[in-house]
PDB file of C-alpha atoms and ligand atoms in Angstrom:
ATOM      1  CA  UNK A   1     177.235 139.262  34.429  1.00 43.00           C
ATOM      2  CA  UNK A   2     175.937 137.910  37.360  1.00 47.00           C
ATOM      3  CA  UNK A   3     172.703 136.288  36.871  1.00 44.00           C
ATOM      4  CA  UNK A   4     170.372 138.814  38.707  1.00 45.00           C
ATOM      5  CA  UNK A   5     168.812 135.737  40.007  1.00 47.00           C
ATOM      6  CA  UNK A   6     164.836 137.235  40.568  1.00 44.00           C
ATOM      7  CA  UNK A   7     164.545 138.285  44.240  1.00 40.00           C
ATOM      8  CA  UNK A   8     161.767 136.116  45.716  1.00 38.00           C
ATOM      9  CA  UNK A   9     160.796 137.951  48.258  1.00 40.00           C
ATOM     10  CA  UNK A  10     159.249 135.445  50.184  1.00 37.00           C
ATOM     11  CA  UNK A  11     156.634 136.941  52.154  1.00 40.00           C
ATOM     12  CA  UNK A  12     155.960 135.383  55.076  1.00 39.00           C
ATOM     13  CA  UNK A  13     152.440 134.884  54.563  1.00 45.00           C
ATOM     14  CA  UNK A  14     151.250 134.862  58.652  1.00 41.00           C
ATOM     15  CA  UNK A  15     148.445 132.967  58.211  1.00 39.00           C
ATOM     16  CA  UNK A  16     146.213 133.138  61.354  1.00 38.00           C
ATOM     17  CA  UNK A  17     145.169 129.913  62.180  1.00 36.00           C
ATOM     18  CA  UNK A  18     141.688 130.268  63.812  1.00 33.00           C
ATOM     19  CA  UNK A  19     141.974 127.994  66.077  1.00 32.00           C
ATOM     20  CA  UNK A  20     138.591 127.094  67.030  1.00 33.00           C
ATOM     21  CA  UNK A  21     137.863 127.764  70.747  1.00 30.00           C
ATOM     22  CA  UNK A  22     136.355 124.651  72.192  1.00 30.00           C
ATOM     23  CA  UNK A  23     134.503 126.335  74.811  1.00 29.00           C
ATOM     24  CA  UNK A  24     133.757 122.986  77.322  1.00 32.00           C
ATOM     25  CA  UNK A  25     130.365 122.863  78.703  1.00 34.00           C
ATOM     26  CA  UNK A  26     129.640 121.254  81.494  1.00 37.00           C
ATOM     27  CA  UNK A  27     126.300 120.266  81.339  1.00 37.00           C
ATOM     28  CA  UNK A  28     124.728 119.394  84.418  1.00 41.00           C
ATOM     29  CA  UNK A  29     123.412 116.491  84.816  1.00 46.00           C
ATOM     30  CA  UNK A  30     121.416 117.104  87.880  1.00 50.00           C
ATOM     31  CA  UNK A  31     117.852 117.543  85.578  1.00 61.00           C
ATOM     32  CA  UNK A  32     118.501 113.919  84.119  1.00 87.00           C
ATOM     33  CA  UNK A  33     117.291 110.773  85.447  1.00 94.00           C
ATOM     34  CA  UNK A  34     118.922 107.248  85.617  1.00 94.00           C
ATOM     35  CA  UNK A  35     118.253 104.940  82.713  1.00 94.00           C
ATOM     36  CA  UNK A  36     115.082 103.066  82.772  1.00 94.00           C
ATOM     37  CA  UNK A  37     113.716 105.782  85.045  1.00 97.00           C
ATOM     38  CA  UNK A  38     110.785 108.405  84.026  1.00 96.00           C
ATOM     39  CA  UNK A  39     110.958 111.731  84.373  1.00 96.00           C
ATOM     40  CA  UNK A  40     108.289 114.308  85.957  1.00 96.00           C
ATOM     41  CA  UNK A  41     108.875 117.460  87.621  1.00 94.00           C
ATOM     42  CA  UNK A  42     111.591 117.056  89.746  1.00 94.00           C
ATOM     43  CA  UNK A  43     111.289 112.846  89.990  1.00 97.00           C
ATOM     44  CA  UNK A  44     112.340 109.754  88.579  1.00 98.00           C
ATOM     45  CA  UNK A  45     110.301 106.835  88.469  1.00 98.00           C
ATOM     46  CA  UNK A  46     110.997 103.248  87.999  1.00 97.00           C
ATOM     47  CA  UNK A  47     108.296 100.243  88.511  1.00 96.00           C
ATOM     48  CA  UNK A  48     110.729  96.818  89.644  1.00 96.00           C
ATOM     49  CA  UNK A  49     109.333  93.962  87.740  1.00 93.00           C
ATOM     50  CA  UNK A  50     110.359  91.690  90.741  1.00 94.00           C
ATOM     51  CA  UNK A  51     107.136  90.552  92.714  1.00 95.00           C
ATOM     52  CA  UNK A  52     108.629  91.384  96.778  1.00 97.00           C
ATOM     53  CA  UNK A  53     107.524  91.099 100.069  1.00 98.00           C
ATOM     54  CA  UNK A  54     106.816  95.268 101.204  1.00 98.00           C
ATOM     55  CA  UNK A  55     110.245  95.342 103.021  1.00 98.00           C
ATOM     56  CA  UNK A  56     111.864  93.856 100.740  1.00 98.00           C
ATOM     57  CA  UNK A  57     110.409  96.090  98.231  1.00 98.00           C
ATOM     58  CA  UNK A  58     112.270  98.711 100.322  1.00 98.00           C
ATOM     59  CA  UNK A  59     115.619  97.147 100.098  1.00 98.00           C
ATOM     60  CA  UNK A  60     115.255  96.856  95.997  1.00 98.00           C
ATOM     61  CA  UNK A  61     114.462 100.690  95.825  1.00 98.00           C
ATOM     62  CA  UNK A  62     117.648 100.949  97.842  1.00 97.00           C
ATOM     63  CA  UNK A  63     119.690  98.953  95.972  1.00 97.00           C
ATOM     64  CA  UNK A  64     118.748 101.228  92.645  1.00 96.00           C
ATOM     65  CA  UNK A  65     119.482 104.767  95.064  1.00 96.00           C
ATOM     66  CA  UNK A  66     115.926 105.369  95.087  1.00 98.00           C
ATOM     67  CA  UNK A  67     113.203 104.997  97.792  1.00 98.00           C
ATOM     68  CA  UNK A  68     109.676 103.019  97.905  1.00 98.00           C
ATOM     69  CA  UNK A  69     107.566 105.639  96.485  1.00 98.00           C
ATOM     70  CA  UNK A  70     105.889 108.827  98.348  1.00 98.00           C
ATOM     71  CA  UNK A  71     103.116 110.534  96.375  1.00 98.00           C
ATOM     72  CA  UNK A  72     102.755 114.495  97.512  1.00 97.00           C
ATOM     73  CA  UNK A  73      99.617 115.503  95.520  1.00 98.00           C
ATOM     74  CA  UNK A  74      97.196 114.367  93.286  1.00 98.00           C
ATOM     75  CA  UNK A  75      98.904 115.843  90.196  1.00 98.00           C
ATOM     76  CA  UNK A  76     101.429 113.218  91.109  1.00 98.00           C
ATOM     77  CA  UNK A  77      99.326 110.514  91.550  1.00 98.00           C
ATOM     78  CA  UNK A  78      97.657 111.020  88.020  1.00 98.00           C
ATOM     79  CA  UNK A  79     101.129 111.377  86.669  1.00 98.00           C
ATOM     80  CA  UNK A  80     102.234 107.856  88.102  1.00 98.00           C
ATOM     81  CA  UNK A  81      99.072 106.276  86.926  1.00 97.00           C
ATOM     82  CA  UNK A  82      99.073 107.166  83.328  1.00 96.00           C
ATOM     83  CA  UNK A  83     102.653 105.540  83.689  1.00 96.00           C
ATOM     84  CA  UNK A  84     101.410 102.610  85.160  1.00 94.00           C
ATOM     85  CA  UNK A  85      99.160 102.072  82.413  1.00 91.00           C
ATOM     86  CA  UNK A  86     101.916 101.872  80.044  1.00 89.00           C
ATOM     87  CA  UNK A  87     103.869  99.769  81.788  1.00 83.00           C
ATOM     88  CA  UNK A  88     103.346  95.961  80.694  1.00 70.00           C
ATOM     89  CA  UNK A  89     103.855  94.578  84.101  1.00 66.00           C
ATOM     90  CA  UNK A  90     100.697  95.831  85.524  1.00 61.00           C
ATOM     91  CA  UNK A  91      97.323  94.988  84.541  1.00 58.00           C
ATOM     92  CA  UNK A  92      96.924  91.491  86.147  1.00 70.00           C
ATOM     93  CA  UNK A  93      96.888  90.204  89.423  1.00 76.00           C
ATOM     94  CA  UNK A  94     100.305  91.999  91.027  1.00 90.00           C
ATOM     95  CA  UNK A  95      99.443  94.861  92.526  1.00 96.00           C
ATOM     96  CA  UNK A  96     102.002  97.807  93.287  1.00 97.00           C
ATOM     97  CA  UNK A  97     103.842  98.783  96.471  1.00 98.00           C
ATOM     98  CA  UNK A  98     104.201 102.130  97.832  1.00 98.00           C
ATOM     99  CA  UNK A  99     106.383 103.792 100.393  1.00 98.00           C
ATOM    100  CA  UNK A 100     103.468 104.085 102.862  1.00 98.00           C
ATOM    101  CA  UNK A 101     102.588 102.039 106.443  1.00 98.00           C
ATOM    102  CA  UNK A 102     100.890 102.162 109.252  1.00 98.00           C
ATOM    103  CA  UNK A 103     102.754  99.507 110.975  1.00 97.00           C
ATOM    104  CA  UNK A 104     103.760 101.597 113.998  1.00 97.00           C
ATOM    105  CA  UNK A 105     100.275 102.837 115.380  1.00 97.00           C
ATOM    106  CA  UNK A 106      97.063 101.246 113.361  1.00 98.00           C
ATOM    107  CA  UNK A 107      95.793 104.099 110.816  1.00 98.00           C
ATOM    108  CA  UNK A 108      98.193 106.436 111.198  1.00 98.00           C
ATOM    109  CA  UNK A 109      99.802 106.188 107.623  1.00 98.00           C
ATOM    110  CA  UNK A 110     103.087 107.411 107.408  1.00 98.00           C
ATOM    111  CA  UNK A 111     105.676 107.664 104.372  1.00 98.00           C
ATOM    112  CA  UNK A 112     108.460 105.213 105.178  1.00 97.00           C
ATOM    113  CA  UNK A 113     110.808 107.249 103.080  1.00 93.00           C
ATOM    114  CA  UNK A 114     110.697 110.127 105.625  1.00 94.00           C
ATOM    115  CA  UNK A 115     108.490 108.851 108.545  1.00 95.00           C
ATOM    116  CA  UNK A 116     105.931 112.049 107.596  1.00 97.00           C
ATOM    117  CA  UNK A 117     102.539 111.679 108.137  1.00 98.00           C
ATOM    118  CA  UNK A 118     100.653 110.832 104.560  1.00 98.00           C
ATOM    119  CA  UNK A 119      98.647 114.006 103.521  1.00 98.00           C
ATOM    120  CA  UNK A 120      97.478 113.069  99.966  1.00 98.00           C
ATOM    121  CA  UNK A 121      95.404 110.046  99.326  1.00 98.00           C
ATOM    122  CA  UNK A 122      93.395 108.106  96.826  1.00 98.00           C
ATOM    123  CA  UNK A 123      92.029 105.193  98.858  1.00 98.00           C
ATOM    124  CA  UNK A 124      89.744 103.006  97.114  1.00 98.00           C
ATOM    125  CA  UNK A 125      86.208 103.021  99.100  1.00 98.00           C
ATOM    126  CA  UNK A 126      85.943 101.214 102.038  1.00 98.00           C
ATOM    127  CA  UNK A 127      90.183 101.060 102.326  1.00 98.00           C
ATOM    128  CA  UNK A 128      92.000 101.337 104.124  1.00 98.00           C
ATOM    129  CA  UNK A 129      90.353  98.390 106.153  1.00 98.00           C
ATOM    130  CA  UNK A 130      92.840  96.660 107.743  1.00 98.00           C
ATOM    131  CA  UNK A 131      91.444  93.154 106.639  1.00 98.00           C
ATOM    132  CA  UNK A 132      92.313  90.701 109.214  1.00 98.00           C
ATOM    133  CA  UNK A 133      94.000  93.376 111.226  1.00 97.00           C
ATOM    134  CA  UNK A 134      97.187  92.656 109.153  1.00 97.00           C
ATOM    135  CA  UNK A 135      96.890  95.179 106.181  1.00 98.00           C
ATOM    136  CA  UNK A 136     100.263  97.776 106.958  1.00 98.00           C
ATOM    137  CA  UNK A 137     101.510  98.316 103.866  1.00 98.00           C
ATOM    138  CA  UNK A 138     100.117 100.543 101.051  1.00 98.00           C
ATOM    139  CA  UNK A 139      99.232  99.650  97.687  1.00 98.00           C
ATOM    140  CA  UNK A 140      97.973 100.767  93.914  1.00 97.00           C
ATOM    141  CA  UNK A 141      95.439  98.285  92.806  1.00 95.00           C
ATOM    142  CA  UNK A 142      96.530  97.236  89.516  1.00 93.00           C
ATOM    143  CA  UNK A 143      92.680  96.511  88.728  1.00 91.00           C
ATOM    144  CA  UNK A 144      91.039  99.318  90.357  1.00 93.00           C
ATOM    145  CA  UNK A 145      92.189 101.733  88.166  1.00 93.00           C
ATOM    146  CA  UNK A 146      95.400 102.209  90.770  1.00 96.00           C
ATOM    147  CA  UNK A 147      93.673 103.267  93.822  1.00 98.00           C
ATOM    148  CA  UNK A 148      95.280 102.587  96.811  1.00 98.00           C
ATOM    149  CA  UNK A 149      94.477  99.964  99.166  1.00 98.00           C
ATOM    150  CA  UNK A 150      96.116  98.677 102.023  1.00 98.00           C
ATOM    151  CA  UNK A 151      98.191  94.994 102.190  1.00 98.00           C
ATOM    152  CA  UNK A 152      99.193  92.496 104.039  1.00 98.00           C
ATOM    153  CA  UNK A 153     103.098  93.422 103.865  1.00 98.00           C
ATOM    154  CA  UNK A 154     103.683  90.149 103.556  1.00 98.00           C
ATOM    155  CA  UNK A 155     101.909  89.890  99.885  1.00 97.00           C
ATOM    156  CA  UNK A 156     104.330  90.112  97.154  1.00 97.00           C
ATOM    157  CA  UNK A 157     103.790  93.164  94.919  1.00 97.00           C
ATOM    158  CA  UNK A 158     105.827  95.084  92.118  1.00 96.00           C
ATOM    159  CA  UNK A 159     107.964  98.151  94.298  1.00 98.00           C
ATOM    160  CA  UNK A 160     107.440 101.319  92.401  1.00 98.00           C
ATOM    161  CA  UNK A 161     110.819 103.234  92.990  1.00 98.00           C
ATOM    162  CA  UNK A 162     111.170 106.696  92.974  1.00 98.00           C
ATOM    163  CA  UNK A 163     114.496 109.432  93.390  1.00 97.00           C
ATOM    164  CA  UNK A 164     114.653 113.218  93.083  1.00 95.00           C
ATOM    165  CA  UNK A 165     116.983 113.992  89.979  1.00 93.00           C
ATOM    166  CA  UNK A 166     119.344 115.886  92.111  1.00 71.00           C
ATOM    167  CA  UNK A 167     119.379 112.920  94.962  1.00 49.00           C
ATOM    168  CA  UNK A 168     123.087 112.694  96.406  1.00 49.00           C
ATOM    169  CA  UNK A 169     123.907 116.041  95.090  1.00 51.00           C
ATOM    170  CA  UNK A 170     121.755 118.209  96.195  1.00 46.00           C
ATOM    171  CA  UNK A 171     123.436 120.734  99.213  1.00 41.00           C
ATOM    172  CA  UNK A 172     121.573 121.692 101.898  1.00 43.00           C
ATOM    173  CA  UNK A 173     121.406 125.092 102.104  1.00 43.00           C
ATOM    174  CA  UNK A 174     120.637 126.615 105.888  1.00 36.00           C
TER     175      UNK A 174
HETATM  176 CA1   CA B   1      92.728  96.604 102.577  1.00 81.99          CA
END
């Protein structure tokens, strides 16, 4: 007799593999600011340890894709003093440059970033005086609890850098 060898009946066992879906977000990275900036609202702020002449204050913001600060509103300017405060640089003798001159017509203050007329400000009193009719360039006085005063451009001062997040990305739309 033939060995009834046992039918295995081999089921095919179709085991689903679940393959997991790696769905691949990509998260934009438009709300995120450079490394070593702070964030607030829509900016990104960065004080340059590097005492500079004001234009050359310019050309460091540049050289980090950012611009010599503008400050739209008070909000703003409270915001970027707190910051200051916590920044180790500050509390001596340096003071801190901002985006702002008058270089092209005496007290007409202008955002170099843009060439806009300044709106906002929080001079200290009796600034800006244009000491020695050579004070263009506008600063944060470091021991004045950050009021702003105005230079001579030629002092050397930390450059307080500033970006929107979405700078270089952003489409203009109409
Ligand atoms: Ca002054």
């Amino acid at each position: 007799m033939a060995y009834l060898g046992r039918l295995i009946s081999v089921a095919m066992d179709h085991t689903i593999l679940l393959t997991s879906l790696t769905v691949l977000f990509f998260v934009s990275v438009s709300c995120a600011c450079p490394s070593g900036f702070t964030t607030h609202e829509n900016n990104c702020y960065v004080l340059l340890p590097v005492p500079t002449t004001w234009a050359e204050a310019l050309r460091l913001c540049d050289a980090v894709k950012a611009k010599l600060a503008w400050i739209e509103n008070g909000a703003e300017n409270t915001f970027i003093v707190q910051m200051l405060k916590k920044t180790n640089t500050t509390g001596h003798s340096t003071e801190v440059w901002l985006g702002g001159t008058d270089m092209l017509l005496e007290g007409m203050w202008m955002w170099a970033d843009d060439m806009e007329l300044i709106e906002y400000t929080n001079w200290f009193p009796n600034e800006p005086n244009n000491a020695g009719n050579n004070q263009h360039c506008l600063g944060m006085m470091v021991n004045h609890d950050f009021k702003w005063d105005d230079y001579s451009c030629s002092l050397t001062n930390y450059p307080l850098c500033k970006r929107m997040q979405d700078d270089g990305e952003q489409s203009v739309i109409g």
